[in-house]
PDB file of C-alpha atoms in Angstrom:
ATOM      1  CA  UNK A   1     245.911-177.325-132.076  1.00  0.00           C
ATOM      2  CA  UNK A   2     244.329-174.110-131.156  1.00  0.00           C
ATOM      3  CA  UNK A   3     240.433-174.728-129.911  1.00  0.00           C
ATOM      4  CA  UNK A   4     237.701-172.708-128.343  1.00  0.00           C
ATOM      5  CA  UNK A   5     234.988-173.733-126.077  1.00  0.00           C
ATOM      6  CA  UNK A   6     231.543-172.112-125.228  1.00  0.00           C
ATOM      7  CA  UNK A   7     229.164-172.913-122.362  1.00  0.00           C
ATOM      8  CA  UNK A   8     226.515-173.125-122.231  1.00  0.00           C
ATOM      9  CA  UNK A   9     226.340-175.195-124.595  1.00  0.00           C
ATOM     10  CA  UNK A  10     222.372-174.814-125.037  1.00  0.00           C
ATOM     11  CA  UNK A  11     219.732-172.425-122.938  1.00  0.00           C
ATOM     12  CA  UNK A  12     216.211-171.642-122.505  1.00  0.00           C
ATOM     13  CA  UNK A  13     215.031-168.714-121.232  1.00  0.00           C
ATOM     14  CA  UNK A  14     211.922-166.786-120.728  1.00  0.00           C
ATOM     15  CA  UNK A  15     211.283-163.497-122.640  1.00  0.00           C
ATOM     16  CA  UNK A  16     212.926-160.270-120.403  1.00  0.00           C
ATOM     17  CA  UNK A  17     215.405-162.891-118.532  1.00  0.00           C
ATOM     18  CA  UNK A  18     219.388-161.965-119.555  1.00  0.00           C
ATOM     19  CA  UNK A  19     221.810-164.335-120.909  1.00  0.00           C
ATOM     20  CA  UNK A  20     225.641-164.531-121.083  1.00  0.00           C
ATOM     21  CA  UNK A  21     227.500-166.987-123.454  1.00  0.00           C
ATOM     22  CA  UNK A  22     231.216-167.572-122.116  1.00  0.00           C
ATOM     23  CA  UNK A  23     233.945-168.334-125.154  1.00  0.00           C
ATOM     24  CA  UNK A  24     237.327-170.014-123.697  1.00  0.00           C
ATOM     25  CA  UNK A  25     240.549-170.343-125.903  1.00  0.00           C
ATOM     26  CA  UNK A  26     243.088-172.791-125.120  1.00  0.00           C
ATOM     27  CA  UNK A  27     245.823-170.246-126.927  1.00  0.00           C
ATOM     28  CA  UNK A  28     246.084-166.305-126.589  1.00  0.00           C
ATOM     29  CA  UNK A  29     243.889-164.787-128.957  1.00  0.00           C
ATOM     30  CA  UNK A  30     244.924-161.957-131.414  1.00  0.00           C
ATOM     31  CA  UNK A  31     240.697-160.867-131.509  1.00  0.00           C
ATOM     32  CA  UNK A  32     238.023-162.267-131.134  1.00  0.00           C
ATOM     33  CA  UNK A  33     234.861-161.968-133.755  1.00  0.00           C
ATOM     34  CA  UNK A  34     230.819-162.998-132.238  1.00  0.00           C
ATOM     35  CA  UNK A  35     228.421-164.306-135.049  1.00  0.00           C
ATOM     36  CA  UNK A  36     225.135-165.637-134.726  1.00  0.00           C
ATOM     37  CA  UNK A  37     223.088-168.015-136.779  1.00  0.00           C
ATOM     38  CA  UNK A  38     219.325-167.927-137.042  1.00  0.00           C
ATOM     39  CA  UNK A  39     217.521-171.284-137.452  1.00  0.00           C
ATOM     40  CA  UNK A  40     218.184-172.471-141.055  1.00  0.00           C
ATOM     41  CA  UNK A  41     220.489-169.654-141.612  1.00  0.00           C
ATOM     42  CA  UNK A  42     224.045-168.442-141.581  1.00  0.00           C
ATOM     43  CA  UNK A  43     226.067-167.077-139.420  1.00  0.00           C
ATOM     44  CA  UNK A  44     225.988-163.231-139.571  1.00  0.00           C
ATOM     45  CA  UNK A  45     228.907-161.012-138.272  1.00  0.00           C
ATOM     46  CA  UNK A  46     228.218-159.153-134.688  1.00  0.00           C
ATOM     47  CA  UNK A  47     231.321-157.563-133.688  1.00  0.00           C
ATOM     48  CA  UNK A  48     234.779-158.249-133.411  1.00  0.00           C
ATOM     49  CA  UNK A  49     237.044-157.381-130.076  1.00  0.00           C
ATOM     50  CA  UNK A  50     240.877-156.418-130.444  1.00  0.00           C
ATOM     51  CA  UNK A  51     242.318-154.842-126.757  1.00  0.00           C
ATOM     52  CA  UNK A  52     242.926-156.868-124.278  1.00  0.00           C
ATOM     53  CA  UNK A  53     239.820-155.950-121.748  1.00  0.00           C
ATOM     54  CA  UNK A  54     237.467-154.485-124.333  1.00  0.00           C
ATOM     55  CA  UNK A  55     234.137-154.223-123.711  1.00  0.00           C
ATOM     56  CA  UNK A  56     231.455-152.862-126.661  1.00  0.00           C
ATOM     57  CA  UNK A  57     227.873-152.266-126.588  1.00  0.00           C
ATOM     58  CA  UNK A  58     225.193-152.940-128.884  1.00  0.00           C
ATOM     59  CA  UNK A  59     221.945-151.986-127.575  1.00  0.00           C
ATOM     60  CA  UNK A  60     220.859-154.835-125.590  1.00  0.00           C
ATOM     61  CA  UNK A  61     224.261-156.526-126.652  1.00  0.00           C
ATOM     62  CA  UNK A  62     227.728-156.224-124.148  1.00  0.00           C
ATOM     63  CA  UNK A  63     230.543-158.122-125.413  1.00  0.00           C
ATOM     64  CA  UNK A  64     233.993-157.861-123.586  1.00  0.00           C
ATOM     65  CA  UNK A  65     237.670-159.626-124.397  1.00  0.00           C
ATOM     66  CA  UNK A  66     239.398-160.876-121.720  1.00  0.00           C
ATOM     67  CA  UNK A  67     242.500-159.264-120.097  1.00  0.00           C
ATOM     68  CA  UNK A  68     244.862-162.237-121.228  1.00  0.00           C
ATOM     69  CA  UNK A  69     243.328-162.126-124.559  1.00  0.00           C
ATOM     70  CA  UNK A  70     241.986-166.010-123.453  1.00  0.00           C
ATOM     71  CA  UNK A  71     238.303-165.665-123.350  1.00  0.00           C
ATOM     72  CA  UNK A  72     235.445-163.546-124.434  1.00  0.00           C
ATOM     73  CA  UNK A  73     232.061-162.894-123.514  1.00  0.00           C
ATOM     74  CA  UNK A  74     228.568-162.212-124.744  1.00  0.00           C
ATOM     75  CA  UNK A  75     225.695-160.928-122.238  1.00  0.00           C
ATOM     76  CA  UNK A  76     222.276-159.842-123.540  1.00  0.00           C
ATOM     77  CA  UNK A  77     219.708-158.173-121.196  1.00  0.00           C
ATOM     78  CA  UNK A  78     216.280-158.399-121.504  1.00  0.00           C
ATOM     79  CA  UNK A  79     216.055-160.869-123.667  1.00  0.00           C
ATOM     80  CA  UNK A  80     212.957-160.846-126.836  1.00  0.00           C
ATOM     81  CA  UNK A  81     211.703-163.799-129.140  1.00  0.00           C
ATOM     82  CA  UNK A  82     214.148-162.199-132.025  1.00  0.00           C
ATOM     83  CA  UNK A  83     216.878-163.036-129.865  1.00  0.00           C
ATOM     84  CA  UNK A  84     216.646-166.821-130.431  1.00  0.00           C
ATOM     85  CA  UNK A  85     219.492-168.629-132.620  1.00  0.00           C
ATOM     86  CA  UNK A  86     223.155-169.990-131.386  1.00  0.00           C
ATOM     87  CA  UNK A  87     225.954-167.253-130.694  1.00  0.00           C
ATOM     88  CA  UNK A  88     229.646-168.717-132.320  1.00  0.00           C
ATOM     89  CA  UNK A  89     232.450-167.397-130.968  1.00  0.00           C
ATOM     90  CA  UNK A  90     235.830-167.295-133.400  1.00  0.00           C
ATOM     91  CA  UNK A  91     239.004-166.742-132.191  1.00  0.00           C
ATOM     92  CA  UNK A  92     242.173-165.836-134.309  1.00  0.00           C
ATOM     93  CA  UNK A  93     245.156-167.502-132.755  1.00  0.00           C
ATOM     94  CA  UNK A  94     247.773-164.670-132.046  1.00  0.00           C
ATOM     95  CA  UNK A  95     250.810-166.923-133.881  1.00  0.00           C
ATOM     96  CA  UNK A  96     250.738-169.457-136.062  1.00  0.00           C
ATOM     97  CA  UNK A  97     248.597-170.465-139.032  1.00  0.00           C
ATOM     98  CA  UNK A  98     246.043-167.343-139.311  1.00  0.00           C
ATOM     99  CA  UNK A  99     242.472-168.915-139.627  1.00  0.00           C
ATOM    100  CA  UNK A 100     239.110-168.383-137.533  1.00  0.00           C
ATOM    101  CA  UNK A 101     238.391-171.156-135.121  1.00  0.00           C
ATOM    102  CA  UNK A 102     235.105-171.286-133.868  1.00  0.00           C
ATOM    103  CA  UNK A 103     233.554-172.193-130.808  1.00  0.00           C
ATOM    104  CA  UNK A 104     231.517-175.006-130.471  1.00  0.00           C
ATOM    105  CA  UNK A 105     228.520-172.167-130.096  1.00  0.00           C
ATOM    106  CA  UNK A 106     225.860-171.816-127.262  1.00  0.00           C
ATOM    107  CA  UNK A 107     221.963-172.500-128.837  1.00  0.00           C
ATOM    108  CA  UNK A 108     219.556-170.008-127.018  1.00  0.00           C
ATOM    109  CA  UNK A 109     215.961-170.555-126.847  1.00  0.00           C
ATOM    110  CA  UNK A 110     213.384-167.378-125.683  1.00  0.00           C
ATOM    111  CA  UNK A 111     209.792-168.554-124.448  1.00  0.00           C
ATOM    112  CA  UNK A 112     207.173-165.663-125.091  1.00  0.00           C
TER     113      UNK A 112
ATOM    114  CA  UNK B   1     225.756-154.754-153.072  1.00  0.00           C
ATOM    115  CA  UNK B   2     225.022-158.440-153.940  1.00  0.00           C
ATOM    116  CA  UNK B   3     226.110-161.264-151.022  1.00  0.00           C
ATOM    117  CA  UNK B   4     227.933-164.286-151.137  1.00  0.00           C
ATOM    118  CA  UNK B   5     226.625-166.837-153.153  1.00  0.00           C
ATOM    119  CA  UNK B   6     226.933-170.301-153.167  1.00  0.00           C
ATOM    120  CA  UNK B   7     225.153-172.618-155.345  1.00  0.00           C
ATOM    121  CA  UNK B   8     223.935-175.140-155.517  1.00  0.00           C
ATOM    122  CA  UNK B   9     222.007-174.817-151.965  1.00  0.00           C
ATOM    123  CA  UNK B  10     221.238-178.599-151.936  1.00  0.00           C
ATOM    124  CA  UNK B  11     222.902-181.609-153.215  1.00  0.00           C
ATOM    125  CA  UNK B  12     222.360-185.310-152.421  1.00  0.00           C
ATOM    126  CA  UNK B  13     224.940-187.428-154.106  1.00  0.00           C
ATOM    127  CA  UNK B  14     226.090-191.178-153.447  1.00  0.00           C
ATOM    128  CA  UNK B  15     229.499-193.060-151.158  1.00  0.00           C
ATOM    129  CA  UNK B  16     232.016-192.576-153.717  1.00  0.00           C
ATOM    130  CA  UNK B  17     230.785-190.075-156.460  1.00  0.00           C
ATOM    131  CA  UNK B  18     232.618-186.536-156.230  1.00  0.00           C
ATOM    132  CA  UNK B  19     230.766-183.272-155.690  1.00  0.00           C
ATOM    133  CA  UNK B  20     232.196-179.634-156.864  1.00  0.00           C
ATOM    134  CA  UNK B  21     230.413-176.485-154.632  1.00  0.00           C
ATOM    135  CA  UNK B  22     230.583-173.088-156.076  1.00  0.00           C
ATOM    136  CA  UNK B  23     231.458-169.557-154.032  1.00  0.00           C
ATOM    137  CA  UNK B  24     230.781-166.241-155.642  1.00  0.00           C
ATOM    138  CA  UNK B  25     232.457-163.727-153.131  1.00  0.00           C
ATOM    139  CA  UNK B  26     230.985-160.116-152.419  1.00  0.00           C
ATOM    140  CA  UNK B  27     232.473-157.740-155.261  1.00  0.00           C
ATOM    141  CA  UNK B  28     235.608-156.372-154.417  1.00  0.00           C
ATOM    142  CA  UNK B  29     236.684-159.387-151.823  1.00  0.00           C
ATOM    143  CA  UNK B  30     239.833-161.700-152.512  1.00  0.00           C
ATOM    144  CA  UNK B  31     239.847-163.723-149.504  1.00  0.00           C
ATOM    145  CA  UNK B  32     237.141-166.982-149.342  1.00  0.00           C
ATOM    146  CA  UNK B  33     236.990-169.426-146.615  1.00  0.00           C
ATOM    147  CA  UNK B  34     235.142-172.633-146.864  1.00  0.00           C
ATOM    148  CA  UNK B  35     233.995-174.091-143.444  1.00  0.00           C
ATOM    149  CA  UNK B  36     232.028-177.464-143.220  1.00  0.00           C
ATOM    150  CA  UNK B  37     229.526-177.257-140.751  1.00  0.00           C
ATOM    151  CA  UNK B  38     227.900-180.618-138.433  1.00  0.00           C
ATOM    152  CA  UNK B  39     225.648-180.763-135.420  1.00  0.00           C
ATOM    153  CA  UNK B  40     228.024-182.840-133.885  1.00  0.00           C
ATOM    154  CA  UNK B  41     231.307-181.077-135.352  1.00  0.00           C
ATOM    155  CA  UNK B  42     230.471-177.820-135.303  1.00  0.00           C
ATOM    156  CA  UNK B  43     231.594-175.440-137.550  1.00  0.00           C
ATOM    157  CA  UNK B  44     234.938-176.832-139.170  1.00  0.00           C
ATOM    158  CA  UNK B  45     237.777-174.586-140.961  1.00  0.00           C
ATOM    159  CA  UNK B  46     238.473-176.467-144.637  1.00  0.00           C
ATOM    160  CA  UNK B  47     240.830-174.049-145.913  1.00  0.00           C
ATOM    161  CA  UNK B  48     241.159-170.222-147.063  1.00  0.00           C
ATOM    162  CA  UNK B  49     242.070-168.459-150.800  1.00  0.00           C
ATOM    163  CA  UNK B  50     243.534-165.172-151.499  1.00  0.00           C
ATOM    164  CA  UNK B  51     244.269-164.156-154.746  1.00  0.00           C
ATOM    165  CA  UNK B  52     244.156-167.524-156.534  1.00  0.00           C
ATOM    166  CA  UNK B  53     246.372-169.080-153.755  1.00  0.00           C
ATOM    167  CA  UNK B  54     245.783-171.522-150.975  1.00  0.00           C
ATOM    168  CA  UNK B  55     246.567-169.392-147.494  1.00  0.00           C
ATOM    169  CA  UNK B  56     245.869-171.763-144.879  1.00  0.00           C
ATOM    170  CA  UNK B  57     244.460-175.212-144.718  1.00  0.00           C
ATOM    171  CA  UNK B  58     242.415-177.107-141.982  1.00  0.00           C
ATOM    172  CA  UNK B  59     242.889-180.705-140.459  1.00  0.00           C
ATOM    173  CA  UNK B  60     240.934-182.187-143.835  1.00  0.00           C
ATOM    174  CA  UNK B  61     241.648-184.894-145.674  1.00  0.00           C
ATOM    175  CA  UNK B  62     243.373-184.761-149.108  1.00  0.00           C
ATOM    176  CA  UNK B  63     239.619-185.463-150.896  1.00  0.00           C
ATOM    177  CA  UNK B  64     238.619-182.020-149.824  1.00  0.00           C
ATOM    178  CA  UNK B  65     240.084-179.418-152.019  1.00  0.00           C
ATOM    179  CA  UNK B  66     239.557-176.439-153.856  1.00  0.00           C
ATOM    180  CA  UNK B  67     240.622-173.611-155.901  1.00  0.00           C
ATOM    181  CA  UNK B  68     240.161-169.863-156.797  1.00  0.00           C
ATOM    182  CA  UNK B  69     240.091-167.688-159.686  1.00  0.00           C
ATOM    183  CA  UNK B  70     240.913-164.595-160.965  1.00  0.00           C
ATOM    184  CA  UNK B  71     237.678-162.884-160.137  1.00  0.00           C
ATOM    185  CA  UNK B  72     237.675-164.373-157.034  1.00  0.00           C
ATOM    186  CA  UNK B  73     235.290-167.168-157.251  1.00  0.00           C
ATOM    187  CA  UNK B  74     235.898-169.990-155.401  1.00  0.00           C
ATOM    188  CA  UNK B  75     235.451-173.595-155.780  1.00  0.00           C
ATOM    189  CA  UNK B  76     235.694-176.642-153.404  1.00  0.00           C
ATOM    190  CA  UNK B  77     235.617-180.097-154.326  1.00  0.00           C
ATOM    191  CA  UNK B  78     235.184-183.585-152.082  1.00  0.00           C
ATOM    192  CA  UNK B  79     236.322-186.301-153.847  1.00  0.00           C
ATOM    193  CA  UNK B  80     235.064-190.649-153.282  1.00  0.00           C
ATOM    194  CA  UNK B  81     232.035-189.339-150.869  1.00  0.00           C
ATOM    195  CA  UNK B  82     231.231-190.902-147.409  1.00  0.00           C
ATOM    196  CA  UNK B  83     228.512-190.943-145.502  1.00  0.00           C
ATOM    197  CA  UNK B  84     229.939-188.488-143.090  1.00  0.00           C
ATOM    198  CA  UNK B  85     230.275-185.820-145.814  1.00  0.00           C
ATOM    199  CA  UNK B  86     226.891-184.886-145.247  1.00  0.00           C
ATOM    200  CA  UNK B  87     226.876-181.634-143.830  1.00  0.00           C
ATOM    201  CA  UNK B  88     225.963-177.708-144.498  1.00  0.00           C
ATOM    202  CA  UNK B  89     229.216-176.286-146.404  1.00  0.00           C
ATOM    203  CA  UNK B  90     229.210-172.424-145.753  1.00  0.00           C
ATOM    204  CA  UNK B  91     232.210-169.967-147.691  1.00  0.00           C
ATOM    205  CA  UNK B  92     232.553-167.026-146.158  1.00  0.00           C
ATOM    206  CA  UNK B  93     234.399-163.993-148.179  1.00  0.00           C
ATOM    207  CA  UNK B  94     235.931-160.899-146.685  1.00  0.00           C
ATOM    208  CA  UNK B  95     238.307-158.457-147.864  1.00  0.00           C
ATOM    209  CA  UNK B  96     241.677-159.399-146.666  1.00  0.00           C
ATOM    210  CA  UNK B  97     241.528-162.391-144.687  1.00  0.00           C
ATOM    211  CA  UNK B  98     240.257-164.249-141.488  1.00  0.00           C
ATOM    212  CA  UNK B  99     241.347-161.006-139.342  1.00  0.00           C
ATOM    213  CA  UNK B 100     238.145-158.965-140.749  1.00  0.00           C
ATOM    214  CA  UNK B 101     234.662-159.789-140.587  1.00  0.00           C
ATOM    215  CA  UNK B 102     233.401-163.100-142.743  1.00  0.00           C
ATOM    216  CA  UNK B 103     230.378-162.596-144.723  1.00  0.00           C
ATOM    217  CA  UNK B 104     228.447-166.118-145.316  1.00  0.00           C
ATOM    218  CA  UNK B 105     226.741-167.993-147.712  1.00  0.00           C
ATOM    219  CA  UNK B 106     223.211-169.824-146.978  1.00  0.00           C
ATOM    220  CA  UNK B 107     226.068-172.591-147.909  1.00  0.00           C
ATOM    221  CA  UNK B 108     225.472-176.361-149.702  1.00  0.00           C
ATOM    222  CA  UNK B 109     223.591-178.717-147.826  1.00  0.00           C
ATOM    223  CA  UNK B 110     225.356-181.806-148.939  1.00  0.00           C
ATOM    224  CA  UNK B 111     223.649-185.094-148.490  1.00  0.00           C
ATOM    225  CA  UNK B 112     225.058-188.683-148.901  1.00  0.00           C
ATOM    226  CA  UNK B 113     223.333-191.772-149.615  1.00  0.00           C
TER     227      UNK B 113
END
């Protein structure tokens, strides 16, 4: 079946250093959505990426889609304490069964 | 506009007993996802309503199932417990399906003894 990798799976950086999250799907993707789950919390909706080769910004936040709608992308710059929490990747398979797999989600961890 | 809601938020049953986990969707969305989530596992696709019906199903077995109504509530249920079980159960709803944004619960946190 239809799975999705991330790596790292876990970093620690200091406050100010960037980060980048890669997402890897082992079937083409139809989009790809980016959540990201606080400590005790749930995962909350980023953004979602349809065209092959997208890239969208979110202040600090790029997040691009790979030209063979494969694998995905999150880079932050300048990374602050409210950063912290792990980034899930979920890919929508582009035939077959229609349901989000996830990634297995990179944990990021910002020293002051 | 009010969130997903899932209730209880903690549960710690025994092996064997059966456990039923309530999903109240944002107004106005008819699709809600379950998803079982592990340290080890990850976060785990259980299966996906629409409008009362079952859409898609993950690689579960049959003592995991649910249900949805007519407003759109959503119910799962694990039937004879085991240890593995134990595990943060999260429903997401959105408005048509798995190719929109999800919108989470704080989920169940589901403990076996």
């Amino acid at each position: 079946g239809q799975q999705v990798m991330q790596i790292p799976q876990y970093q620690h950086v200091q406050e100010g250093e960037d980060f980048t999250t890669y997402c890897n799907s082992s079937t083409t993707l139809s989009n790809i959505q980016w959540y990201k789950q606080r400590p005790g919390g749930h995962p909350v909706f980023l953004i979602q990426l349809v065209k092959s080769g997208e890239v969208k910004k979110q202040k600090r936040l790029t997040f691009q889609f790979g030209e063979a709608k494969k694998n995905s992308s999150l880079h932050i710059t300048a990374t602050q304490t409210t950063d912290v929490g792990t980034y899930f990747c979920a890919g929508l398979s582009s035939t077959g069964f229609q349901k989000l797999v996830f990634g297995t989600g990179t944990r990021l961890l910002v020293s002051p | 506009k009010a969130g997903v809601t899932q209730t209880p938020r903690y549960l710690i049953k025994t092996r064997g007993q059966q456990v039923t986990l309530s999903c109240s969707p944002i107004s106005g969305h008819r699709s809600v996802s379950w998803y079982q989530q592990t340290p080890g596992q990850g976060l785990q696709f259980l299966f996906e309503y629409f409008s009362e019906t079952q859409r898609n199903k993950g690689n579960f077995p049959g003592r995991f199932s649910g249900r949805q109504f007519s407003n759109s509530r959503s119910e799962m249920n694990v039937s004879t417990l085991e240890l593995g079980d134990s595990a943060l159960y999260l429903c997401a709803s959105s408005s048509e399906g798995p190719n929109q944004p999800q919108h989470f619960g704080d989920g169940t946190r589901l403990s076996i003894l």
